[in-house]
PDB file of C-alpha atoms and ligand atoms in Angstrom:
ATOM      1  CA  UNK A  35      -9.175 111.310  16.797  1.00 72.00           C
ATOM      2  CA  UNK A  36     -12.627 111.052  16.749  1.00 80.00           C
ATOM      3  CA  UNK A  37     -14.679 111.921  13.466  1.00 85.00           C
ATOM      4  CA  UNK A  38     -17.977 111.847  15.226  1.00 93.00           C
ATOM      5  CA  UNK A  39     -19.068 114.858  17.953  1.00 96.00           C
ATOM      6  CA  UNK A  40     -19.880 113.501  21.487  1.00 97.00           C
ATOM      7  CA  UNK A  41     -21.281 115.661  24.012  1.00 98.00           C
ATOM      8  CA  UNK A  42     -21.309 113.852  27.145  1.00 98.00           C
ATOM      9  CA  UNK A  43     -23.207 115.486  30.330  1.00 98.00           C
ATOM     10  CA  UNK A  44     -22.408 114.435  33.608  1.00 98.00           C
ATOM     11  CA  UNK A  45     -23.973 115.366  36.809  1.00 96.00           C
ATOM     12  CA  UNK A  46     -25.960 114.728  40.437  1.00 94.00           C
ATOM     13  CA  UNK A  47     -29.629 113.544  40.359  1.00 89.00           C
ATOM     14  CA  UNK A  48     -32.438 115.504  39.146  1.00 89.00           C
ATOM     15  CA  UNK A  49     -30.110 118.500  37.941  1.00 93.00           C
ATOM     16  CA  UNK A  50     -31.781 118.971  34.731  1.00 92.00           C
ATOM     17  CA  UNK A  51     -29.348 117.155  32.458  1.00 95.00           C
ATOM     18  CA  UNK A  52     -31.600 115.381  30.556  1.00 93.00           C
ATOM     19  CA  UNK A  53     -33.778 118.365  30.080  1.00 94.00           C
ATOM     20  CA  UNK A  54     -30.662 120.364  28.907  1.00 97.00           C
ATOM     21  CA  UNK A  55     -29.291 116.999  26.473  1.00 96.00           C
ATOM     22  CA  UNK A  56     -32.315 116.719  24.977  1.00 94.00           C
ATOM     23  CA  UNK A  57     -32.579 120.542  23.833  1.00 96.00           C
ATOM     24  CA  UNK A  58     -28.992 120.342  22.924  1.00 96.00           C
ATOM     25  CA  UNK A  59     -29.085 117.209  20.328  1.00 94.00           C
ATOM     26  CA  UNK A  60     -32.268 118.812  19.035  1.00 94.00           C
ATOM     27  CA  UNK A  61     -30.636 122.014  18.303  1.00 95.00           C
ATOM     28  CA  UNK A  62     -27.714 119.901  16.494  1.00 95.00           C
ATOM     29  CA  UNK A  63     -29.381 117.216  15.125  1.00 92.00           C
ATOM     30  CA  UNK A  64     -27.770 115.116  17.091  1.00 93.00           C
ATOM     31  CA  UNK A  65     -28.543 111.353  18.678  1.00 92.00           C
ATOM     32  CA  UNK A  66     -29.309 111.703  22.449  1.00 93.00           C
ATOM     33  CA  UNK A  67     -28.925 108.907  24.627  1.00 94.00           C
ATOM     34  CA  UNK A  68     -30.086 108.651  28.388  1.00 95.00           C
ATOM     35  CA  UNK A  69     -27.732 106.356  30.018  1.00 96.00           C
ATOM     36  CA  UNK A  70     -29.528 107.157  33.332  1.00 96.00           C
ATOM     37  CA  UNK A  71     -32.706 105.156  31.838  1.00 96.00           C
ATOM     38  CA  UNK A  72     -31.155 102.323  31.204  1.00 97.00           C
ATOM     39  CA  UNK A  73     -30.160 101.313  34.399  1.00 98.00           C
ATOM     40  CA  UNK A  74     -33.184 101.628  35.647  1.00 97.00           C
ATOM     41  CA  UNK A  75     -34.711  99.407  33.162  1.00 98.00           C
ATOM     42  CA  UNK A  76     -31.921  96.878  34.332  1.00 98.00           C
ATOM     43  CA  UNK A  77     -33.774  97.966  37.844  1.00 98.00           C
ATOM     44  CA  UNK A  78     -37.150  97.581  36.798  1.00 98.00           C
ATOM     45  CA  UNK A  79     -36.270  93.946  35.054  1.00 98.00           C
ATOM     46  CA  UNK A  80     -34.259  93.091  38.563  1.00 98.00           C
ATOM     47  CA  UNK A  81     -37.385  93.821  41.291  1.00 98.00           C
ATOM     48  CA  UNK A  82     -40.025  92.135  38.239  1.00 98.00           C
ATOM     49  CA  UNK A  83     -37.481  89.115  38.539  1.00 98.00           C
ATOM     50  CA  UNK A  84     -36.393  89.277  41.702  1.00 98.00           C
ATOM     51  CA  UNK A  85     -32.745  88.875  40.651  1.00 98.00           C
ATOM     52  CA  UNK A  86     -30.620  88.583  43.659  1.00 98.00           C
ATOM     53  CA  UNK A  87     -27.665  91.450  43.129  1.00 97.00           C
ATOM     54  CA  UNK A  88     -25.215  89.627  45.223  1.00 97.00           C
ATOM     55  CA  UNK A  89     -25.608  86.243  42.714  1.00 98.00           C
ATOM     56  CA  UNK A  90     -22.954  87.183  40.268  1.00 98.00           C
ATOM     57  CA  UNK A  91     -23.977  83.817  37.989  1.00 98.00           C
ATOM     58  CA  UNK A  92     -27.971  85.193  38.782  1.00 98.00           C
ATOM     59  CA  UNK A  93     -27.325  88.858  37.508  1.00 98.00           C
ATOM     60  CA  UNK A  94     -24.698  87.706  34.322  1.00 98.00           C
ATOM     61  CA  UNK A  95     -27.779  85.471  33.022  1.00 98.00           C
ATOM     62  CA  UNK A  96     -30.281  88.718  34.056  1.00 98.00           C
ATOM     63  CA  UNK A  97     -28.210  91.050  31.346  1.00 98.00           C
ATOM     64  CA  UNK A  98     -27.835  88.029  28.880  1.00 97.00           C
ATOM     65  CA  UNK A  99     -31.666  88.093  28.874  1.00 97.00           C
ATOM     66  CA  UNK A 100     -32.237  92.028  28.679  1.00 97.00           C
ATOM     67  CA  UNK A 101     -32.261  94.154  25.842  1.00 95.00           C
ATOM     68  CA  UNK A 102     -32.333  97.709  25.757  1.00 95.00           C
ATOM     69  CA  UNK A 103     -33.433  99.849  23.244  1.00 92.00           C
ATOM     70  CA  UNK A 104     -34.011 103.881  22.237  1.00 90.00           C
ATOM     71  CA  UNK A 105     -36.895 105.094  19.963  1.00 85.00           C
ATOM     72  CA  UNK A 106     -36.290 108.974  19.557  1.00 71.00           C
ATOM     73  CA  UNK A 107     -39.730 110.702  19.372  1.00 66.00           C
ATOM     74  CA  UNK A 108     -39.414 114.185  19.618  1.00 66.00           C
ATOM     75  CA  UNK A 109     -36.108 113.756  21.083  1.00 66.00           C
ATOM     76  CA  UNK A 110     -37.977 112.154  23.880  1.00 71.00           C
ATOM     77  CA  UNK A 111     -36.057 109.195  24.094  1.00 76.00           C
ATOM     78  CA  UNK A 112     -38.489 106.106  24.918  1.00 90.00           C
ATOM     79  CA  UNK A 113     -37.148 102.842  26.440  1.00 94.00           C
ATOM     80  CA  UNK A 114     -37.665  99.396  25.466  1.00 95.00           C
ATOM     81  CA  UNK A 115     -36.782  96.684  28.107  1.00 97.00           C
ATOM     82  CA  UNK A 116     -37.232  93.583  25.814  1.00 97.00           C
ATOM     83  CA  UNK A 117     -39.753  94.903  23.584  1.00 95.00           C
ATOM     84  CA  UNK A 118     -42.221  96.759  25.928  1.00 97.00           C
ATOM     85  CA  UNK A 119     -42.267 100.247  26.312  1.00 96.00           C
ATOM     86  CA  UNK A 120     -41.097 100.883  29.678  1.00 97.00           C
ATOM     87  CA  UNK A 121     -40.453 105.067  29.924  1.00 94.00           C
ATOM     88  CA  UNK A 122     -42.365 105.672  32.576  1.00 92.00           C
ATOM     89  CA  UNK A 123     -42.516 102.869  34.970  1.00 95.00           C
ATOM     90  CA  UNK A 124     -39.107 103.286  35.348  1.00 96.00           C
ATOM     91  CA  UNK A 125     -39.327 106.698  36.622  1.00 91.00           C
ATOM     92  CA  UNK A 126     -41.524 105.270  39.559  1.00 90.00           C
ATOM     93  CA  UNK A 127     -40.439 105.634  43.234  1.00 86.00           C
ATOM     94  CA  UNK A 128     -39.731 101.644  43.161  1.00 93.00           C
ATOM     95  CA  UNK A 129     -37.197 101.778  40.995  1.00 96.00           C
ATOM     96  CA  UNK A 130     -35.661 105.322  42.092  1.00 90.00           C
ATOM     97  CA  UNK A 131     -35.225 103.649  45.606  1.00 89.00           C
ATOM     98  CA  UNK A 132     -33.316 100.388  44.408  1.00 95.00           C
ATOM     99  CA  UNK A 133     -31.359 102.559  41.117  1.00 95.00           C
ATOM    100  CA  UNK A 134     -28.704 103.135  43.500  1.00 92.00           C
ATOM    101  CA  UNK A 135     -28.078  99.494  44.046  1.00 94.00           C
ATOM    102  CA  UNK A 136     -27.746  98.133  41.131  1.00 97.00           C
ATOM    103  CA  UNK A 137     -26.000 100.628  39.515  1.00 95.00           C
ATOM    104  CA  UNK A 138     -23.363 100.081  41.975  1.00 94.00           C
ATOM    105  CA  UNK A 139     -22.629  96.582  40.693  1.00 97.00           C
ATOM    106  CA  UNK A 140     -19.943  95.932  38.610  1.00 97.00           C
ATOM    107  CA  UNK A 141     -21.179  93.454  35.966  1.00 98.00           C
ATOM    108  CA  UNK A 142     -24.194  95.816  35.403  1.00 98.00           C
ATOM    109  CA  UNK A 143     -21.635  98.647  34.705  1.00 97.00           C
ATOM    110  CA  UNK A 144     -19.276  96.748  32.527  1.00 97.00           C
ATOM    111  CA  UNK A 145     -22.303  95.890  30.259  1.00 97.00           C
ATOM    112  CA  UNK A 146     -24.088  99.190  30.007  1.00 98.00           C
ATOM    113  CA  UNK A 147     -20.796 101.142  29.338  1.00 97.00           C
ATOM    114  CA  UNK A 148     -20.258  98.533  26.602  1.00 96.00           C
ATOM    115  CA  UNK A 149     -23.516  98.915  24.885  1.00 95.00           C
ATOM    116  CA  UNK A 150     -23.210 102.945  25.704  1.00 96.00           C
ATOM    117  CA  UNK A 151     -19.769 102.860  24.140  1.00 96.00           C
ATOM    118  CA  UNK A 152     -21.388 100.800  20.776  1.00 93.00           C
ATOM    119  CA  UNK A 153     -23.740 103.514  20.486  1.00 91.00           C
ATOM    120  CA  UNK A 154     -21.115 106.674  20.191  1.00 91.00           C
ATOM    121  CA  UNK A 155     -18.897 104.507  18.324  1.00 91.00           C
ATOM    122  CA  UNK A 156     -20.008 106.553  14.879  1.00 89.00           C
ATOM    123  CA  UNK A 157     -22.608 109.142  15.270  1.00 91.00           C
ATOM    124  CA  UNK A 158     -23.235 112.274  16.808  1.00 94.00           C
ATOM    125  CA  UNK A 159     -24.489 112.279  19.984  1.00 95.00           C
ATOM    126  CA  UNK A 160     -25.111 113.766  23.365  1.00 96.00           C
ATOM    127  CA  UNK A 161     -25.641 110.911  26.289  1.00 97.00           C
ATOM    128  CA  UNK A 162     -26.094 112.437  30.081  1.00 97.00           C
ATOM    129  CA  UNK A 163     -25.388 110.139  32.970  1.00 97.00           C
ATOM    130  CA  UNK A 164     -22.964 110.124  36.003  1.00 96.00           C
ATOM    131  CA  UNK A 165     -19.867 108.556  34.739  1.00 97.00           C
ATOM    132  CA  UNK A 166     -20.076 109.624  30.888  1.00 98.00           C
ATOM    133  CA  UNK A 167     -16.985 111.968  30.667  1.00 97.00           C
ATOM    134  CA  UNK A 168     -14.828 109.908  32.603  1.00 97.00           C
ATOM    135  CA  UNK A 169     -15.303 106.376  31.882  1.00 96.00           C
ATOM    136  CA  UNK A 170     -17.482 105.694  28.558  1.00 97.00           C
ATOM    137  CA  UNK A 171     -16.085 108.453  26.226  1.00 97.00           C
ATOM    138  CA  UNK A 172     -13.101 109.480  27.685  1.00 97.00           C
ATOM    139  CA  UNK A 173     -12.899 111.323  25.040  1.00 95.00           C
ATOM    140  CA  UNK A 174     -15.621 113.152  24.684  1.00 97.00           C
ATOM    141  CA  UNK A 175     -14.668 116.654  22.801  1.00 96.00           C
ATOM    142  CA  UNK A 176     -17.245 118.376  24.731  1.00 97.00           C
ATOM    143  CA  UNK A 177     -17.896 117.262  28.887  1.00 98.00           C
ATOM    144  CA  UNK A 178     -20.566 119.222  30.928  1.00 98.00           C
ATOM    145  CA  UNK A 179     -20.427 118.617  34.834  1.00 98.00           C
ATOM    146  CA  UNK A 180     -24.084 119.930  36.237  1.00 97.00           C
ATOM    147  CA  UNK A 181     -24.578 120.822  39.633  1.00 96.00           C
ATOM    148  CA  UNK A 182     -27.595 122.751  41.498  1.00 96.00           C
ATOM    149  CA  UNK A 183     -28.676 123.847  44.898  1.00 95.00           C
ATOM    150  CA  UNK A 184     -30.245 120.272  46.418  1.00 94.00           C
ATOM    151  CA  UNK A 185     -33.661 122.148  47.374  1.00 95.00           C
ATOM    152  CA  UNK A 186     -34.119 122.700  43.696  1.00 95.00           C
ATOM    153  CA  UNK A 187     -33.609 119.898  42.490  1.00 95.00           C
ATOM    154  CA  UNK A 188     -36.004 117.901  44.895  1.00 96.00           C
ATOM    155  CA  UNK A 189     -38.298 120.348  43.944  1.00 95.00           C
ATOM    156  CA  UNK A 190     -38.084 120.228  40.487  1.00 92.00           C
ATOM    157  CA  UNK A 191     -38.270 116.420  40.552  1.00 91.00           C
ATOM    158  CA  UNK A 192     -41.214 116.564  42.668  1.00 94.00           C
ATOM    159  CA  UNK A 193     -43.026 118.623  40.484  1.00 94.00           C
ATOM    160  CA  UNK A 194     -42.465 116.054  37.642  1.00 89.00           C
ATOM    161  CA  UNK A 195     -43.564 113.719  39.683  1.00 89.00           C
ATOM    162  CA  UNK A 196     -46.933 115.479  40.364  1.00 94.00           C
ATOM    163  CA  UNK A 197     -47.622 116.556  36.682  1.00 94.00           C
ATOM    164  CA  UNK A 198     -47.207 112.899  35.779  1.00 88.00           C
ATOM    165  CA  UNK A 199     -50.080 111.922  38.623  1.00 91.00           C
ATOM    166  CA  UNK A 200     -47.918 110.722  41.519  1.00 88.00           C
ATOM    167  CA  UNK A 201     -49.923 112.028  44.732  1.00 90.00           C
ATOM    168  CA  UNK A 202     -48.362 110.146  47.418  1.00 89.00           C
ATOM    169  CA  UNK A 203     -44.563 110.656  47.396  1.00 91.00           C
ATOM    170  CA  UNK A 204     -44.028 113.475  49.515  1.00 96.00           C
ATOM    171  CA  UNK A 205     -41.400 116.384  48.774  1.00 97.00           C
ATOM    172  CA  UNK A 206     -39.492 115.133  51.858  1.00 96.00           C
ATOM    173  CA  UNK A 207     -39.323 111.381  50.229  1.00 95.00           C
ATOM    174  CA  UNK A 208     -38.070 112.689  46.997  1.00 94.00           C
ATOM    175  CA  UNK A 209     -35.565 115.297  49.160  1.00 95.00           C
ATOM    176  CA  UNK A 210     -34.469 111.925  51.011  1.00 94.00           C
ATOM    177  CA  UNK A 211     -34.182 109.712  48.005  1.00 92.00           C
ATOM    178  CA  UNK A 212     -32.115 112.506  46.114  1.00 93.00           C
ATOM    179  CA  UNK A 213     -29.710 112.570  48.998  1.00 94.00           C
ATOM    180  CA  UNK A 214     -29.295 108.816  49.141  1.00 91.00           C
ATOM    181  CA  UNK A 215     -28.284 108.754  45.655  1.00 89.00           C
ATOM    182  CA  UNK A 216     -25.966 111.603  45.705  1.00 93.00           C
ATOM    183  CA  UNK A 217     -24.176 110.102  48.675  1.00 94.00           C
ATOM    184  CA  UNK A 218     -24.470 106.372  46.755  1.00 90.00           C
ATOM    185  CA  UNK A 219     -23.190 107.287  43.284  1.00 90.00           C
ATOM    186  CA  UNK A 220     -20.522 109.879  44.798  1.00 94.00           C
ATOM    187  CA  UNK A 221     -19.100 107.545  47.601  1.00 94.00           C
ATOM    188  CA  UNK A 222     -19.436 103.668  45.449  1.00 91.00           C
ATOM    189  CA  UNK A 223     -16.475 101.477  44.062  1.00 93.00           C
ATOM    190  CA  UNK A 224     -17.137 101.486  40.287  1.00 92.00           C
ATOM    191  CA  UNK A 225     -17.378 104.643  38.967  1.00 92.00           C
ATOM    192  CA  UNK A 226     -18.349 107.030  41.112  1.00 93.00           C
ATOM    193  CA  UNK A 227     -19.879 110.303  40.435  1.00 94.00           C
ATOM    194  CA  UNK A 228     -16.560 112.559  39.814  1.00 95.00           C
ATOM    195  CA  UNK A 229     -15.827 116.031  37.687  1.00 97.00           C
ATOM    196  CA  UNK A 230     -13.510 114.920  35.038  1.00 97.00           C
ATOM    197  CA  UNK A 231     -11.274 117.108  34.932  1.00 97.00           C
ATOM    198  CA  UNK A 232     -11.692 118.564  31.669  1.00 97.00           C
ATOM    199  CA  UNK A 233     -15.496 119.035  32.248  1.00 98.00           C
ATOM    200  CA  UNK A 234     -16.999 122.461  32.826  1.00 98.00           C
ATOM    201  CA  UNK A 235     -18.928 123.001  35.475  1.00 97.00           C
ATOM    202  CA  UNK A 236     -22.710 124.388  35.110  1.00 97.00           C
ATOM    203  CA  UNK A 237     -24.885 125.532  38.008  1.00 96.00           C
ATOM    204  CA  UNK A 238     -28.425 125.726  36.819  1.00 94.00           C
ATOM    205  CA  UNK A 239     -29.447 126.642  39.862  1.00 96.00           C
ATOM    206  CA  UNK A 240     -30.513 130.395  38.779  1.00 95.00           C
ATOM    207  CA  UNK A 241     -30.422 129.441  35.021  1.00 96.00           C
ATOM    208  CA  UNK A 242     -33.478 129.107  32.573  1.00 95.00           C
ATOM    209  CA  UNK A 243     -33.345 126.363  30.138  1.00 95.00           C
ATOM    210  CA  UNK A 244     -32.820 128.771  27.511  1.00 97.00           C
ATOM    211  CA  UNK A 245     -29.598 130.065  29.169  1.00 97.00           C
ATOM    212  CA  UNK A 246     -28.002 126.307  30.102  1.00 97.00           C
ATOM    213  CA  UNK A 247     -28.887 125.534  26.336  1.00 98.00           C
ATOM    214  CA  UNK A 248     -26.627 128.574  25.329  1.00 98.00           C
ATOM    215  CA  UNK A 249     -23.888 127.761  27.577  1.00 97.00           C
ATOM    216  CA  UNK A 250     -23.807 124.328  26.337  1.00 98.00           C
ATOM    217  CA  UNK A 251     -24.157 125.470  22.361  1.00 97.00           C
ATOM    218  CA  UNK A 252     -21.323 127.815  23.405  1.00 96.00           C
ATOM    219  CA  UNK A 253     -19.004 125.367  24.532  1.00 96.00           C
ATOM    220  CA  UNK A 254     -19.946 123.176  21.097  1.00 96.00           C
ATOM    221  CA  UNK A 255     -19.990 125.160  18.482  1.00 94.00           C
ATOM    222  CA  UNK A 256     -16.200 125.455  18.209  1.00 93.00           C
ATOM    223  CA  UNK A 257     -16.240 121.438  17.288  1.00 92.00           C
ATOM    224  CA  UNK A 258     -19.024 121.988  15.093  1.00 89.00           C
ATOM    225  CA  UNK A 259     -16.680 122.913  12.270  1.00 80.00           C
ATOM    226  CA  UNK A 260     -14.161 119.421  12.869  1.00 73.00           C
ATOM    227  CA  UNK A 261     -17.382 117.385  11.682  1.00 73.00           C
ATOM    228  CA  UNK A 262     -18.831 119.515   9.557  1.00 64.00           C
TER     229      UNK A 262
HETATM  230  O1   DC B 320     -30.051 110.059  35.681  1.00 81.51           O
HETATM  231  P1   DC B 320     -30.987 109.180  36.494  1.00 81.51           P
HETATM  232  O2   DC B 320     -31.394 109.773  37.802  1.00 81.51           O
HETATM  233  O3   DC B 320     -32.160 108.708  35.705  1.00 81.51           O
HETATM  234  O4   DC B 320     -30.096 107.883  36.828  1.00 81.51           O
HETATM  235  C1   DC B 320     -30.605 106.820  37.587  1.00 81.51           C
HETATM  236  C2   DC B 320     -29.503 106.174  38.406  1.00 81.51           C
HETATM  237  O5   DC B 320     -28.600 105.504  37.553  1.00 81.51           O
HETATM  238  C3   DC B 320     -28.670 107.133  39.260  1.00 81.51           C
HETATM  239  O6   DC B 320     -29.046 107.043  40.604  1.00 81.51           O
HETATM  240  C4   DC B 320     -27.247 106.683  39.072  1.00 81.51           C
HETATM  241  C5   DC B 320     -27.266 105.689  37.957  1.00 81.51           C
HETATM  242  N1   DC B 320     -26.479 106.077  36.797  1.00 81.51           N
HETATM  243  C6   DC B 320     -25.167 105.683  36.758  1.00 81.51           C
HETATM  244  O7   DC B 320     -24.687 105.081  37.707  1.00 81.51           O
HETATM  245  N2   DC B 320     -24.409 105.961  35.670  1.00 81.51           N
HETATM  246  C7   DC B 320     -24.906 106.616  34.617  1.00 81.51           C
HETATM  247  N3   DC B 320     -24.141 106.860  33.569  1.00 81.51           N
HETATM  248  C8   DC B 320     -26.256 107.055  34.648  1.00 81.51           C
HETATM  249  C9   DC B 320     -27.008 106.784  35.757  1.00 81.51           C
END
């Protein structure tokens, strides 16, 4: 049995479960880890390299030569890819289009659930991605499987998008690219995108964040007490 609490929060593309993880570690005190961002810094270091994804020898000695790293600042959790701050490049329509890809590969997977696994090995933590409850903690005590309507959620991510200065993706591109990945992390070979079975489902769709972060400290609170 675990002596450490891990929250893990699984979901589709731009449902909010980063927003959601980050309220919910800073309402615990707890260590939150977005797994999501660090395969696209593997992303961002494979198009700046031009590693070639089918080269199993090229992409082994592309992971030997990245490291990742988390600096929590205001539960913002900020990305290192080898040293240089890298938070929001990797949220640039470059990477989002070519995430899929490389996320799909095997040896990618096998080292990022590793150093994901290292990471909840002791503390408390909450980490959101697509295969957290049912492949890197297993056995998570508490598993969240997010969901909302796909108009939303292209919307929302637009939005982001805009506030952050992006003017030329379109709200049909990001509509498009949200479907792509959906269909790419639900449909690959390693991992897919599945509701563990133990997870409970949320639909944000109608929900404030106030209300998800409720439901979520609802769900904790009972293992609050084991770790206290
Ligand atoms: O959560 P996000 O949109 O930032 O994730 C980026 C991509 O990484 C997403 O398209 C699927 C992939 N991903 C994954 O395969 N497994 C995870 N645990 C997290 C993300």
């Amino acid at each position: 049995m675990r002596k450490n609490l891990v929250i893990a929060i699984d979901g589709y593309s731009s449902c909010g479960k980063s927003t959601l993880a980050k309220a919910l570690a800073k309402k615990l005190g707890f260590i939150y880890i977005d797994s999501g961002a660090m395969y696209r810094a593997v992303t961002l270091y494979f198009i700046r390299n031009e590693v070639n994804i089918n080269d199993p020898a090229a992409v082994q000695n592309a992971l030997d030569n990245i490291e990742l790293n988390f600096h929590a600042r205001d539960y913002n959790s900020h990305i290192t890819l080898n040293g240089e701050e890298v938070s929001e490049e990797i949220r640039q329509m470059q990477v989002s289009g070519y995430v899929s890809e490389v996320s799909a590969n095997k040896q990618v997977r096998v080292e990022m659930v590793r150093q994901q696994q290292r990471m909840g090995k002791s503390k408390n933590i909450v980490m959101d991605g697509r295969d957290i409850g049912t492949a890197v903690f297993e056995d998570a005590q508490v598993k969240l499987f997010m969901t909302a309507d796909p108009k939303v959620r292209a919307e929302r991510r637009f939005n982001e998008l805009q506030s952050k200065g992006d003017q030329v993706t379109t709200l049909e591109e990001v509509f498009e690219n949200l479907a792509h990945r959906d269909y790419a992390d639900t449909t690959r070979k390693e991992s897919p995108l599945v509701r563990a079975e133990d997870a409970i489902i949320l639909d944000n769709t109608e929900l404030t964040p106030e209300e998800q972060l409720k439901f979520a400290l609802d769900k904790a609170t009972p293992f609050l007490e084991v770790i206290s």
